[in-house]
Short mmCIF file of C-alpha atoms and ligand atoms in Angstrom, two decimals:
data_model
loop_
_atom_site.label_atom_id
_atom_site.label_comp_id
_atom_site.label_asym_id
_atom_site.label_seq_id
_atom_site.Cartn_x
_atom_site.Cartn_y
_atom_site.Cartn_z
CA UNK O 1344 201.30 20.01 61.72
CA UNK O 1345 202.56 20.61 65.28
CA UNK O 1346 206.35 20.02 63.89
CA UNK O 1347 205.61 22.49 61.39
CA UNK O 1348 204.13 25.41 63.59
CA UNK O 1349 207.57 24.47 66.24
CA UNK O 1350 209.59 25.01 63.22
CA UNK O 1351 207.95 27.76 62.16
CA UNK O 1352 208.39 29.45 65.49
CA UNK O 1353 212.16 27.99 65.92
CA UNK O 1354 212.60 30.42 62.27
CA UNK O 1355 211.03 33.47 63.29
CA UNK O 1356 212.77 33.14 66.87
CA UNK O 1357 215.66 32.85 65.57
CA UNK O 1358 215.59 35.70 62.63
CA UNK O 1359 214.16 37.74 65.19
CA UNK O 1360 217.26 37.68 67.49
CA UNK O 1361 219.76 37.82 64.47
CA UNK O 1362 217.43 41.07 63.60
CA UNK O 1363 217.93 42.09 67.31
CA UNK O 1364 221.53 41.23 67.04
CA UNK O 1365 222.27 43.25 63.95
CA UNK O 1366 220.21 46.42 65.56
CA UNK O 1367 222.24 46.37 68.19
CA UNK O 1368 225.50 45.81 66.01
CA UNK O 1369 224.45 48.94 63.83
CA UNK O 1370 224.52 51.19 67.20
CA UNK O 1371 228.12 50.38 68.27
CA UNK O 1372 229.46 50.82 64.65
CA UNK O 1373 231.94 53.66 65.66
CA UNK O 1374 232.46 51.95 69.17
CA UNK O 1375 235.52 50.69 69.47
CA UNK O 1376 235.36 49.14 72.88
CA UNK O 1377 231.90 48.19 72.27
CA UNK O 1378 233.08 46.04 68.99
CA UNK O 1379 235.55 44.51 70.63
CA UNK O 1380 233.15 42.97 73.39
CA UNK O 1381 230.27 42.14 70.71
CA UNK O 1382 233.09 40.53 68.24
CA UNK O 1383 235.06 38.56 71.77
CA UNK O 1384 231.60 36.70 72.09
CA UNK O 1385 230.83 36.17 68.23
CA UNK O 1386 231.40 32.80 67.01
CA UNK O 1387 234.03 33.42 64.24
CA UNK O 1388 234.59 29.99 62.68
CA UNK O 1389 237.89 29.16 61.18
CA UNK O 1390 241.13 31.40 60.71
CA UNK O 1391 242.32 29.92 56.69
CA UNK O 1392 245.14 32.35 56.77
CA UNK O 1393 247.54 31.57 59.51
CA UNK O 1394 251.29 31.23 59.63
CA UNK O 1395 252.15 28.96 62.84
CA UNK O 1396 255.72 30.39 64.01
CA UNK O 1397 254.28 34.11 63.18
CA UNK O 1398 250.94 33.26 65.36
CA UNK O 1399 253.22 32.66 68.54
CA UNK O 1400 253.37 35.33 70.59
CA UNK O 1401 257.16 36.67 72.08
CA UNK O 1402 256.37 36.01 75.64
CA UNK O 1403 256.67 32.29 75.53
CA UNK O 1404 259.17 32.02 72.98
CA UNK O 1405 261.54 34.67 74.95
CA UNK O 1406 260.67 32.38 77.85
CA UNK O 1407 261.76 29.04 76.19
CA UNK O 1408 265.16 30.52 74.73
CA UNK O 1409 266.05 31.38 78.12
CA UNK O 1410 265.04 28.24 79.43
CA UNK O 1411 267.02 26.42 77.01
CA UNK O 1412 269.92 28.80 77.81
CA UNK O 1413 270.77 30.05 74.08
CA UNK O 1414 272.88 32.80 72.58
CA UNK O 1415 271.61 35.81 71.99
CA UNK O 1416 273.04 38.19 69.79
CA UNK O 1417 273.17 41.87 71.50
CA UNK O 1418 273.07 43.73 68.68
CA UNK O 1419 270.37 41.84 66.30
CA UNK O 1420 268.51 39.77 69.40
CA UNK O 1421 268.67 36.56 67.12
CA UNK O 1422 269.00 34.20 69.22
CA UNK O 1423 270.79 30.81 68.46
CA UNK O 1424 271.54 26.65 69.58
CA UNK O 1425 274.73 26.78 69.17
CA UNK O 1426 277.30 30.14 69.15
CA UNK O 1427 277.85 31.04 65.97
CA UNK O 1428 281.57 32.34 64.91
CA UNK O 1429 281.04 36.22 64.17
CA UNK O 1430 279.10 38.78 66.52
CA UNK O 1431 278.39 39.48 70.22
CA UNK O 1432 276.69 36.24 71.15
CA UNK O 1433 276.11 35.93 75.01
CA UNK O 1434 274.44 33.07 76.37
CA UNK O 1435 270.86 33.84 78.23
CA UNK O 1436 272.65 32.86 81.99
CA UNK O 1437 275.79 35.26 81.43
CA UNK O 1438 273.10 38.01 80.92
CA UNK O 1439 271.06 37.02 84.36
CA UNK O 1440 274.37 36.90 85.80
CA UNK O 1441 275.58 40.11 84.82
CA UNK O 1442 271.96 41.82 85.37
CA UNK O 1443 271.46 43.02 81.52
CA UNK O 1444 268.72 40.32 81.29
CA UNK O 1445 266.11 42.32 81.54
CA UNK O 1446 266.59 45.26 79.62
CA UNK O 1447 267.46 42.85 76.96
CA UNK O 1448 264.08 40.86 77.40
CA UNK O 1449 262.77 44.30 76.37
CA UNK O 1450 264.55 44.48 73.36
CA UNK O 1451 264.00 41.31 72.00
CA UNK O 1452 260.17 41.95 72.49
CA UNK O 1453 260.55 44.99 69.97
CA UNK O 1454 262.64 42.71 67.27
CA UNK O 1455 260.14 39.49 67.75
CA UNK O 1456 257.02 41.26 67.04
CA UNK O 1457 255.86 44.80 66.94
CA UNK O 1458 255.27 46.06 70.21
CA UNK O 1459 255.74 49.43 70.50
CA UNK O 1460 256.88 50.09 66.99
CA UNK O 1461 257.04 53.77 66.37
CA UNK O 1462 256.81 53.80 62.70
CA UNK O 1463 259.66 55.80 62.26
CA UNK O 1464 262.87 54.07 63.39
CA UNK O 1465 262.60 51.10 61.41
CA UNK O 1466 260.93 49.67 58.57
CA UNK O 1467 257.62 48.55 58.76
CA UNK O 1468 257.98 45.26 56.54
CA UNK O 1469 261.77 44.64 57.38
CA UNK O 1470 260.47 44.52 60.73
CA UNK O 1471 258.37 42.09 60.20
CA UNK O 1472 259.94 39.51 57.73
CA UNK O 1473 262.98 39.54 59.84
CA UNK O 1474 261.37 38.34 63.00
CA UNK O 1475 261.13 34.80 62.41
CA UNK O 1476 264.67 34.47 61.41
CA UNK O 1477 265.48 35.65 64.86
CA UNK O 1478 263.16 33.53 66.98
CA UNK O 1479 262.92 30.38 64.84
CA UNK O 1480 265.22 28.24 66.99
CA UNK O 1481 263.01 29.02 69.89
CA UNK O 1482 260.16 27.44 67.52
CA UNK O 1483 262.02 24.09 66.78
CA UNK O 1484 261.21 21.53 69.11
CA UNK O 1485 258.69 23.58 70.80
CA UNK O 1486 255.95 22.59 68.33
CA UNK O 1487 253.66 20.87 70.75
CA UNK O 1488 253.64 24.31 72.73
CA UNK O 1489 253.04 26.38 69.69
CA UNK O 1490 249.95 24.49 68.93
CA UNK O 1491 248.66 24.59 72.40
CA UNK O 1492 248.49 28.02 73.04
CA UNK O 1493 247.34 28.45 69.18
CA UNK O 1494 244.40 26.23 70.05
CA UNK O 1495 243.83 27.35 73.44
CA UNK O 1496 243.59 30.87 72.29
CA UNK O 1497 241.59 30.02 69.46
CA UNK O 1498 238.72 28.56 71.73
CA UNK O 1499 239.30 31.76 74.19
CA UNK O 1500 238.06 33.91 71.34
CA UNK O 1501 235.27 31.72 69.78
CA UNK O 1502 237.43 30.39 66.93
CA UNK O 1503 236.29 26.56 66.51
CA UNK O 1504 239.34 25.86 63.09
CA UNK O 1505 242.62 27.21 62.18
CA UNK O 1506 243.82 25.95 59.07
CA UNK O 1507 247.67 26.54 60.06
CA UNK O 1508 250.79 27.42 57.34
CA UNK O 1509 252.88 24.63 59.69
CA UNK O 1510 256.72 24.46 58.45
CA UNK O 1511 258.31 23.38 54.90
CA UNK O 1512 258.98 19.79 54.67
CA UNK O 1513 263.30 18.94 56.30
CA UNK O 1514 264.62 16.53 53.36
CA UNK O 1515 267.98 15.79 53.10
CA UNK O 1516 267.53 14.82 49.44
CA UNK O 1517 270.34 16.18 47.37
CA UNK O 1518 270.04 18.39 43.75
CA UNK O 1519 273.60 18.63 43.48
CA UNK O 1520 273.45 17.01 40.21
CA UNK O 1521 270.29 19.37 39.40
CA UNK O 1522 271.45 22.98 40.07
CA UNK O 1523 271.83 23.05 36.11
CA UNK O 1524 268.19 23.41 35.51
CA UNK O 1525 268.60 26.92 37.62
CA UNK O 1526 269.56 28.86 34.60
CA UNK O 1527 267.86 26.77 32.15
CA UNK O 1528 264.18 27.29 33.83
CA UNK O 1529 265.10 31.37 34.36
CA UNK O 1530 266.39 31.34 30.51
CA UNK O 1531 262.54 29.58 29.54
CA UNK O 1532 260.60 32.41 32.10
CA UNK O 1533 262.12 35.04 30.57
CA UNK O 1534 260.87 33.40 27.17
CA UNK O 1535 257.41 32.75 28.70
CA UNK O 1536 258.14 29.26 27.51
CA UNK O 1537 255.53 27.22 29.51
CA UNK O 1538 255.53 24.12 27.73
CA UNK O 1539 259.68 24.11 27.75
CA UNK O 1540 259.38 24.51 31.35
CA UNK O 1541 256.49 22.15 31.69
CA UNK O 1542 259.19 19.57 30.02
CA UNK O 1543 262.08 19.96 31.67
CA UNK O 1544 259.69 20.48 35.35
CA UNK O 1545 259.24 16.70 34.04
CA UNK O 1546 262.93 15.47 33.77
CA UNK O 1547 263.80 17.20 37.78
CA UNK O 1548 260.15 15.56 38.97
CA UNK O 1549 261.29 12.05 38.05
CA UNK O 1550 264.94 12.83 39.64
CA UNK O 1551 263.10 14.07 42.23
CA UNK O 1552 260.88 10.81 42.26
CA UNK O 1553 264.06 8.52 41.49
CA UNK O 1554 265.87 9.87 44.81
CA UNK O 1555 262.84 9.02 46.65
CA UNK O 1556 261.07 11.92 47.36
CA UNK O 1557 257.90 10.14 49.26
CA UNK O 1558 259.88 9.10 51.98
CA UNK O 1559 260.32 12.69 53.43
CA UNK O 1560 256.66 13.45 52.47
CA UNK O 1561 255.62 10.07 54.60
CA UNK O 1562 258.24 10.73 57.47
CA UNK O 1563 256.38 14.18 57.73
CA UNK O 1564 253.11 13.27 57.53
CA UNK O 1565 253.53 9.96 59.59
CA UNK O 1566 255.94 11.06 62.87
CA UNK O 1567 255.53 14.71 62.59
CA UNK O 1568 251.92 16.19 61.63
CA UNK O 1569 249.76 12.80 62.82
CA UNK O 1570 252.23 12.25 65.65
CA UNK O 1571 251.84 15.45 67.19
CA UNK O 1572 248.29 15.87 66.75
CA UNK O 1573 247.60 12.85 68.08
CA UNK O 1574 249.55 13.25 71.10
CA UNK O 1575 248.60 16.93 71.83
CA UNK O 1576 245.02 15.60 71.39
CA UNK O 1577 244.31 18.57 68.93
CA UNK O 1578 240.98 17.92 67.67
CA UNK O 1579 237.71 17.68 70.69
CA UNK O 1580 234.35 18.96 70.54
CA UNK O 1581 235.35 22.53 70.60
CA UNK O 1582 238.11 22.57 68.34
CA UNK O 1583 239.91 21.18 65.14
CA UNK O 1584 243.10 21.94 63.03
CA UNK O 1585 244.42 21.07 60.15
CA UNK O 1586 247.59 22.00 58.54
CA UNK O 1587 249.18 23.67 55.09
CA UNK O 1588 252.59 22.63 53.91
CA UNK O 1589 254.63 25.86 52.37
CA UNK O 1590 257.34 26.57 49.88
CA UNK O 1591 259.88 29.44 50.00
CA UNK O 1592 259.70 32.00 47.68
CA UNK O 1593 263.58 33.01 48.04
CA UNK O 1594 264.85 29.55 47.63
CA UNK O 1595 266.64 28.44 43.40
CA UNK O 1596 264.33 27.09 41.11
CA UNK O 1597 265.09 23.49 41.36
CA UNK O 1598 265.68 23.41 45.03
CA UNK O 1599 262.10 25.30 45.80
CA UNK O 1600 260.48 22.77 43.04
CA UNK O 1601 261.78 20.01 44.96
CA UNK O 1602 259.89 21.57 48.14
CA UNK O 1603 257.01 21.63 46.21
CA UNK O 1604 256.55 18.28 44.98
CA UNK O 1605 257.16 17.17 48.57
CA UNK O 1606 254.62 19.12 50.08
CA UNK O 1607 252.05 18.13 47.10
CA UNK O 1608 253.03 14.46 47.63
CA UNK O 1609 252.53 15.04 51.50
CA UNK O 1610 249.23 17.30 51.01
CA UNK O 1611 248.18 14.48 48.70
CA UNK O 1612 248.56 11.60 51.44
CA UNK O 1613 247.68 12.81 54.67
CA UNK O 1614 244.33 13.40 55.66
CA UNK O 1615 245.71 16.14 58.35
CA UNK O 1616 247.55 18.06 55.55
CA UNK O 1617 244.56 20.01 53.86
CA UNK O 1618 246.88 22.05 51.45
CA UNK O 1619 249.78 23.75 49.97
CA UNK O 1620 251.07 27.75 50.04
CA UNK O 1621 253.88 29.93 48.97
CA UNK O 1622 255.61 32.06 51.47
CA UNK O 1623 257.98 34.64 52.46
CA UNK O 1624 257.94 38.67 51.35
CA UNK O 1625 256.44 38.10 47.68
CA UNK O 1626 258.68 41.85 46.92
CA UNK O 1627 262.00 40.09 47.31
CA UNK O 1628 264.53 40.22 44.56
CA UNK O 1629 264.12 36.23 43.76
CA UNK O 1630 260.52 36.46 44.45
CA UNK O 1631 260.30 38.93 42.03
CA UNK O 1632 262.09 37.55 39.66
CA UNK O 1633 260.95 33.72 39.34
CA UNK O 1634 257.53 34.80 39.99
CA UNK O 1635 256.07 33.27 36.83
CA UNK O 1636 258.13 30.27 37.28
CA UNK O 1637 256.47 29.56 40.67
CA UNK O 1638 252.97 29.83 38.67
CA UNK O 1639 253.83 27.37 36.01
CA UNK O 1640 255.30 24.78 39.22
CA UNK O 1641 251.91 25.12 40.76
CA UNK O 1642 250.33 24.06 37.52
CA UNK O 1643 252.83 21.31 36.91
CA UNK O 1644 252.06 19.77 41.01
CA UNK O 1645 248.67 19.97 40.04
CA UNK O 1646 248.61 17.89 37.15
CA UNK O 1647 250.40 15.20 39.04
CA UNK O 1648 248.19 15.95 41.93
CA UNK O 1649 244.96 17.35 41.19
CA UNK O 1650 243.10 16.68 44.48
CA UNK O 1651 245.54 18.86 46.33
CA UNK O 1652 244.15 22.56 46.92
CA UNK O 1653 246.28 25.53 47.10
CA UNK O 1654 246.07 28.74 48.38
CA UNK O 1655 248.89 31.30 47.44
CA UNK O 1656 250.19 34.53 48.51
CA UNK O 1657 249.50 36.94 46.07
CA UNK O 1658 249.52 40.80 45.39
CA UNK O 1659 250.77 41.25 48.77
CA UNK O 1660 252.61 44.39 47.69
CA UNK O 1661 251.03 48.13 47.24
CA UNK O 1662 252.42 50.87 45.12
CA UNK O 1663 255.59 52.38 46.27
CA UNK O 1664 256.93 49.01 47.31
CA UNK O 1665 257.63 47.58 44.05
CA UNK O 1666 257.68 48.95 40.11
CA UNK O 1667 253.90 49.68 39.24
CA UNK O 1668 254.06 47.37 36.31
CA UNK O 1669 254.99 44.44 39.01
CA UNK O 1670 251.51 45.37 40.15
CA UNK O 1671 249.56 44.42 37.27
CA UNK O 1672 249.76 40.57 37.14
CA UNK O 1673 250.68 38.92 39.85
CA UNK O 1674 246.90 37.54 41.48
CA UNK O 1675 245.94 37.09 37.78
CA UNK O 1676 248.98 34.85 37.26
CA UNK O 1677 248.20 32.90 40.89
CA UNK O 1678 244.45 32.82 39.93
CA UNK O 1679 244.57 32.00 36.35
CA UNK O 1680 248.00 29.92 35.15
CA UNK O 1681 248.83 28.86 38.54
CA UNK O 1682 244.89 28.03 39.21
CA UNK O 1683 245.18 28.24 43.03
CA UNK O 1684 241.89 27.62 45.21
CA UNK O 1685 242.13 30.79 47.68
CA UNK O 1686 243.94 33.87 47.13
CA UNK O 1687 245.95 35.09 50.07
CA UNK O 1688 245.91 39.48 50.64
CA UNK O 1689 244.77 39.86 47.12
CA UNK O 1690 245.92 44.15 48.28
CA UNK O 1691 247.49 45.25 45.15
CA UNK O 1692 243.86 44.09 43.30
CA UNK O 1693 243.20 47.65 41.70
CA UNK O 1694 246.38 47.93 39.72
CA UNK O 1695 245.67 44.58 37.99
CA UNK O 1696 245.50 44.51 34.61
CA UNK O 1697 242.08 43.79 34.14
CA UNK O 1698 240.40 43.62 37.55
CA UNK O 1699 237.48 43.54 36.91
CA UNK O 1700 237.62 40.58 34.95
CA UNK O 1701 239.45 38.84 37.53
CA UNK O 1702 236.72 39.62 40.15
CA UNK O 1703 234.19 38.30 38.04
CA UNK O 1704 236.26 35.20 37.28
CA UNK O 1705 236.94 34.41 41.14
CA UNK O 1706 233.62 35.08 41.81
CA UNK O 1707 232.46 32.73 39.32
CA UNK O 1708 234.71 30.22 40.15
CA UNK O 1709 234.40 30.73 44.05
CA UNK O 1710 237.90 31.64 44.42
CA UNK O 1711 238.02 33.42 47.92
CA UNK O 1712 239.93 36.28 48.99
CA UNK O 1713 241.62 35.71 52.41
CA UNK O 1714 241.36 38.83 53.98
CA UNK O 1715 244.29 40.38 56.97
CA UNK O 1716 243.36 43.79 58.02
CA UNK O 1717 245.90 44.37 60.82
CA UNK O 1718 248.98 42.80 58.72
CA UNK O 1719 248.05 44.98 55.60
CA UNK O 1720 248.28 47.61 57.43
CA UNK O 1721 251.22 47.18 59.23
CA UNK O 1722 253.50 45.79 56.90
CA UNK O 1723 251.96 47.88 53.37
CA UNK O 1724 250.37 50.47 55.12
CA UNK O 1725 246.98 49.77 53.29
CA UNK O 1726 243.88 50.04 55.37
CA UNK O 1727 240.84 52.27 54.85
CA UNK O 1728 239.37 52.85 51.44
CA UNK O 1729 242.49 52.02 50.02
CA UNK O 1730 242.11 48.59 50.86
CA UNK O 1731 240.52 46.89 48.32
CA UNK O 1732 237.98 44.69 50.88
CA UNK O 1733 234.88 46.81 49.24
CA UNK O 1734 235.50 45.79 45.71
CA UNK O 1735 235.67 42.04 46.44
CA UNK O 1736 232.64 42.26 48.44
CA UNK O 1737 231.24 44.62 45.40
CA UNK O 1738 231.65 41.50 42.82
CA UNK O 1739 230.68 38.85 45.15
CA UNK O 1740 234.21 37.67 45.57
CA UNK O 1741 233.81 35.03 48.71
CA UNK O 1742 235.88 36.90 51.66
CA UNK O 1743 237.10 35.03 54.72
CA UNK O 1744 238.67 37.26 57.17
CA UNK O 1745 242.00 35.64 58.86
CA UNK O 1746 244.85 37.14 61.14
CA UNK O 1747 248.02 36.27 59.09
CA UNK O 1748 250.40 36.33 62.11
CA UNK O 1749 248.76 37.04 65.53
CA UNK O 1750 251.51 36.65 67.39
CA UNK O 1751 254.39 39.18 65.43
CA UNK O 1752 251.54 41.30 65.01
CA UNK O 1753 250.41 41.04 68.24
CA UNK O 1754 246.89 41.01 67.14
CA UNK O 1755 244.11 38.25 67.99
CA UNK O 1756 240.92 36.84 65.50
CA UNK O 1757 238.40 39.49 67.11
CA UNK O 1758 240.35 42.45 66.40
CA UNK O 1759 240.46 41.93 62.45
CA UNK O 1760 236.37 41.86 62.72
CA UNK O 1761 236.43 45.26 64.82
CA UNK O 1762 238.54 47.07 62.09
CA UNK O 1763 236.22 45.34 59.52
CA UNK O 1764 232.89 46.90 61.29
CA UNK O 1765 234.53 50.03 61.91
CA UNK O 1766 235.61 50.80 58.59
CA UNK O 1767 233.18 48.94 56.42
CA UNK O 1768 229.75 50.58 57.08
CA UNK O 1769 228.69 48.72 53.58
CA UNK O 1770 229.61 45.46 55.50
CA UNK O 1771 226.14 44.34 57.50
CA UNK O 1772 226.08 42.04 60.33
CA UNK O 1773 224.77 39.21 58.26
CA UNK O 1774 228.00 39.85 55.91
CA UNK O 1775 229.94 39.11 58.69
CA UNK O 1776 228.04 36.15 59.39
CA UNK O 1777 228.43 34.76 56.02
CA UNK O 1778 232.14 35.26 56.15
CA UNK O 1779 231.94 33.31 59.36
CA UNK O 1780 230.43 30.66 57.56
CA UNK O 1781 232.89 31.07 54.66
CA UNK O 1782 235.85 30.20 56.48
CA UNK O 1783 234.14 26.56 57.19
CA UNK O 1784 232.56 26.29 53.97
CA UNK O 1785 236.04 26.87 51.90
CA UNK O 1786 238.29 25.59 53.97
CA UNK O 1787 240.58 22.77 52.74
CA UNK O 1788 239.18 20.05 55.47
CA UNK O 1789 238.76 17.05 53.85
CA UNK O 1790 236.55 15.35 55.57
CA UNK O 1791 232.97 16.52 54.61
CA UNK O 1792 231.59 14.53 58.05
CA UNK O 1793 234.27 17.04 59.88
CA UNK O 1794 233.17 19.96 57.67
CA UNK O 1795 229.33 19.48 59.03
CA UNK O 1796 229.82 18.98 62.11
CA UNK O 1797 231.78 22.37 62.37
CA UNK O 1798 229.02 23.90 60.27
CA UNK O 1799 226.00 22.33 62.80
CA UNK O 1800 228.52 23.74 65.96
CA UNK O 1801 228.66 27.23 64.21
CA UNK O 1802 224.55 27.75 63.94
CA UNK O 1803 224.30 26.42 67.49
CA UNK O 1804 227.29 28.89 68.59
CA UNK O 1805 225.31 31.76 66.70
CA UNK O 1806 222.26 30.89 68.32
CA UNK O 1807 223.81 31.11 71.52
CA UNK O 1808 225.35 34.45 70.77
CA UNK O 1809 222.09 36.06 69.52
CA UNK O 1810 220.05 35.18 72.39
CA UNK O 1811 222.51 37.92 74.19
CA UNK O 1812 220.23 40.96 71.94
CA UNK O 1813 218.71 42.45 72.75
CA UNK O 1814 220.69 43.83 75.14
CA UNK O 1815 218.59 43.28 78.29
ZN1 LIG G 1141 250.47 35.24 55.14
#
């Protein structure tokens, strides 16, 4: 009986201070500053939608390319290893030397990410997609780093899992003798031929197989991923990560296939890899083109590997951007032929075909929509009503809210909740607490005992954070 009346009082103590919490929540609504202090101290779980080299931010990547002395080119600020044979390429020391250094720090800032972007010299998007060409050799070999300050910022803000979008497999394995299926899988999209495709995905997976694809899958997972996480001690009482393997979007058929079944094989092995995506601006010409091709590659990996889960990038455009018949399919196809287990932006939504099917379907199926305020906006100029945030919620669509690339965007984990509170009034504080809890619940970990333990960390976390209301 005495248990019972402690519980009893352990509930009502602690739905009184999530009462008090959300009171106090509904007051600062239009408070910016006030948000941003209320969301810095919320517990906010895991971040599922999170590109590693785009997370980074300039600073210490400007600072290891200089280190390293590399070339910088002074018209583009890519920076390179080695000095490549066209363009102005001056190494980092002939610039500190001459005394251009730092104007050209400056510079580099504004092509690495989007500080003080003016929205008017430059495109938005092109902006964006063409940083990480320009500071990726600053990335290689600084991995260990990366995932430092990405963890070490992550407990700064409250964030106790990142699910990270780490790197595409390196493989030397050679589709010389494949580059024939190219045309032939194209000819069979443009036919909507799945099961041709299906076949002939069959004949390149057993080439693929036959030149020993495992082996770059196990070198990955066994002296990259598990090495480094090991080493960097990644995973403590405050913290865990886990990692997603990616695919290209720009790259031929048969060499992007080959990606594929690497990263399913490696997804499929290692405990540390929880799952697979599909990357790079989803409006490019090739993108574009094979996108139904890409679908049918996720269905084939999945029928060789169905314990693998997938989330995809999909209907990451807005109108303008693209034709508006391009608008119509694309999460459908993702959702529905490609079956993938989280959606990724989801912003082009209303033009689907038939939406509203779609949102029953995924919220039937608990498919959830991974949600990136600040990015949208930046890089498809969708925020506000436009967005379509409201109608997911509206359906019962499971939403996880994620930063995308905190680093380019120069954004962080609490700022995506501020802009949710500020623009959402229909979005209540214990919305935002289930979306918290959503980004544990759906994420790819593996390891229910790991899953738990996050979930048992999160309540205490919560409870720690109510006891702040009311406000004393
Ligand atoms: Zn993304």
């Amino acid at each position: 009986m005495k248990l019972l009346y402690t519980l009893f009082f352990a509930f009502c103590l602690t739905s009184s201070y999530s009462q008090a919490t959300n009171d106090y929540f509904e007051t600062i609504r239009d408070n910016e500053v006030a948000l941003t202090a209320f969301f810095s101290h919320m517990p906010k779980g895991g971040d599922l939608h999170h590109h590693f080299s785009g997370s980074i931010y300039a600073e210490p990547l400007l600072q290891r390319a200089i280190a390293a002395n590399f070339y910088l080119n002074t018209e583009t600020m890519d920076v390179r290893k080695e000095k490549p044979s066209s363009g102005d390429w001056q190494l980092f020391s002939t610039l500190k030397t001459n005394g251009t250094l730092d104007s050209y720090q400056q510079k580099i800032m504004q092509k690495w990410s989007i500080k003080d972007y003016n929205y008017v010299d430059y495109p938005s998007d092109k902006l964006f997609f063409e940083s990480f060409m320009k500071f990726e050799p600053a990335i290689k070999g600084n991995f260990g780093q990366g995932l430092l300050e990405l963890k070490n910022r992550a407990i700064s803000e409250n964030v106790s899992y990142i699910e990270t979008q780490l790197s595409t497999i390196p493989t030397t394995l050679n589709t010389d003798d494949l580059t024939k299926f190219n045309s032939r899988l194209r000819k069979l999209a443009l036919a909507k031929d799945e099961k041709a495709i299906l076949t002939t995905l069959d004949s390149v997976y057993s080439s693929l197989l036959k030149k020993e694809a495992e082996s770059y899958a196990k070198d990955f997972n066994t002296n990259f991923v598990a090495k480094l996480h090991k080493d960097l001690k990644i995973d403590d009482k405050q913290f865990t990560m886990r990692y997603q393997n990616f695919v290209l979007r720009f790259m031929e058929p048969v060499d992007l296939f080959k990606n594929l079944v690497i990263a399913f094989i490696s997804a499929d092995e290692s405990p540390l890899i929880a799952g697979v995506n599909i990357v790079s601006p989803e409006d490019g010409a090739t993108s574009m083109k094979d996108y139904w091709l890409h679908m049918i590659m996720f269905k084939y990996c999945h029928s060789r590997y169905p314990d693998v889960k997938y989330a995809m990038h999909a209907g990451e455009l807005t109108l303008g951007l693209v034709q508006p018949e391009e608008l119509t399919w694309h999460i459908s196809a993702a959702v529905y032929t490609a079956g993938a287990n989280r959606i990724g932006h989801g912003v082009d939504l209303a033009y689907e075909k038939d939406s509203y099917d779609l949102l029953r379907y995924m919220a039937k199926k608990s498919i959830p929509i991974e949600i990136n305020l600040v990015s949208n906006e930046f890089i498809l100029k969708v925020k506000d009503s436009r967005h379509p945030l409201t109608m997911y919620k509206e359906f019962g669509v499971p939403i996880v809210i994620s930063t995308d690339d905190a680093g380019i965007l120069r954004t962080n984990m609490t700022e995506q909740y501020v802009l949710l509170a500020k623009r959402y009034k229909g979005v209540s504080y214990s919305d935002i607490k289930q979306y918290v809890y959503n980004s544990i619940n759906y994420s790819f970990i593996k390891d229910e005992g790991v899953k738990k333990q996050l979930l048992k960390d999160l309540d205490l976390r919560f409870k720690t954070f109510e006891a702040n209301f009311p406000m004393k």
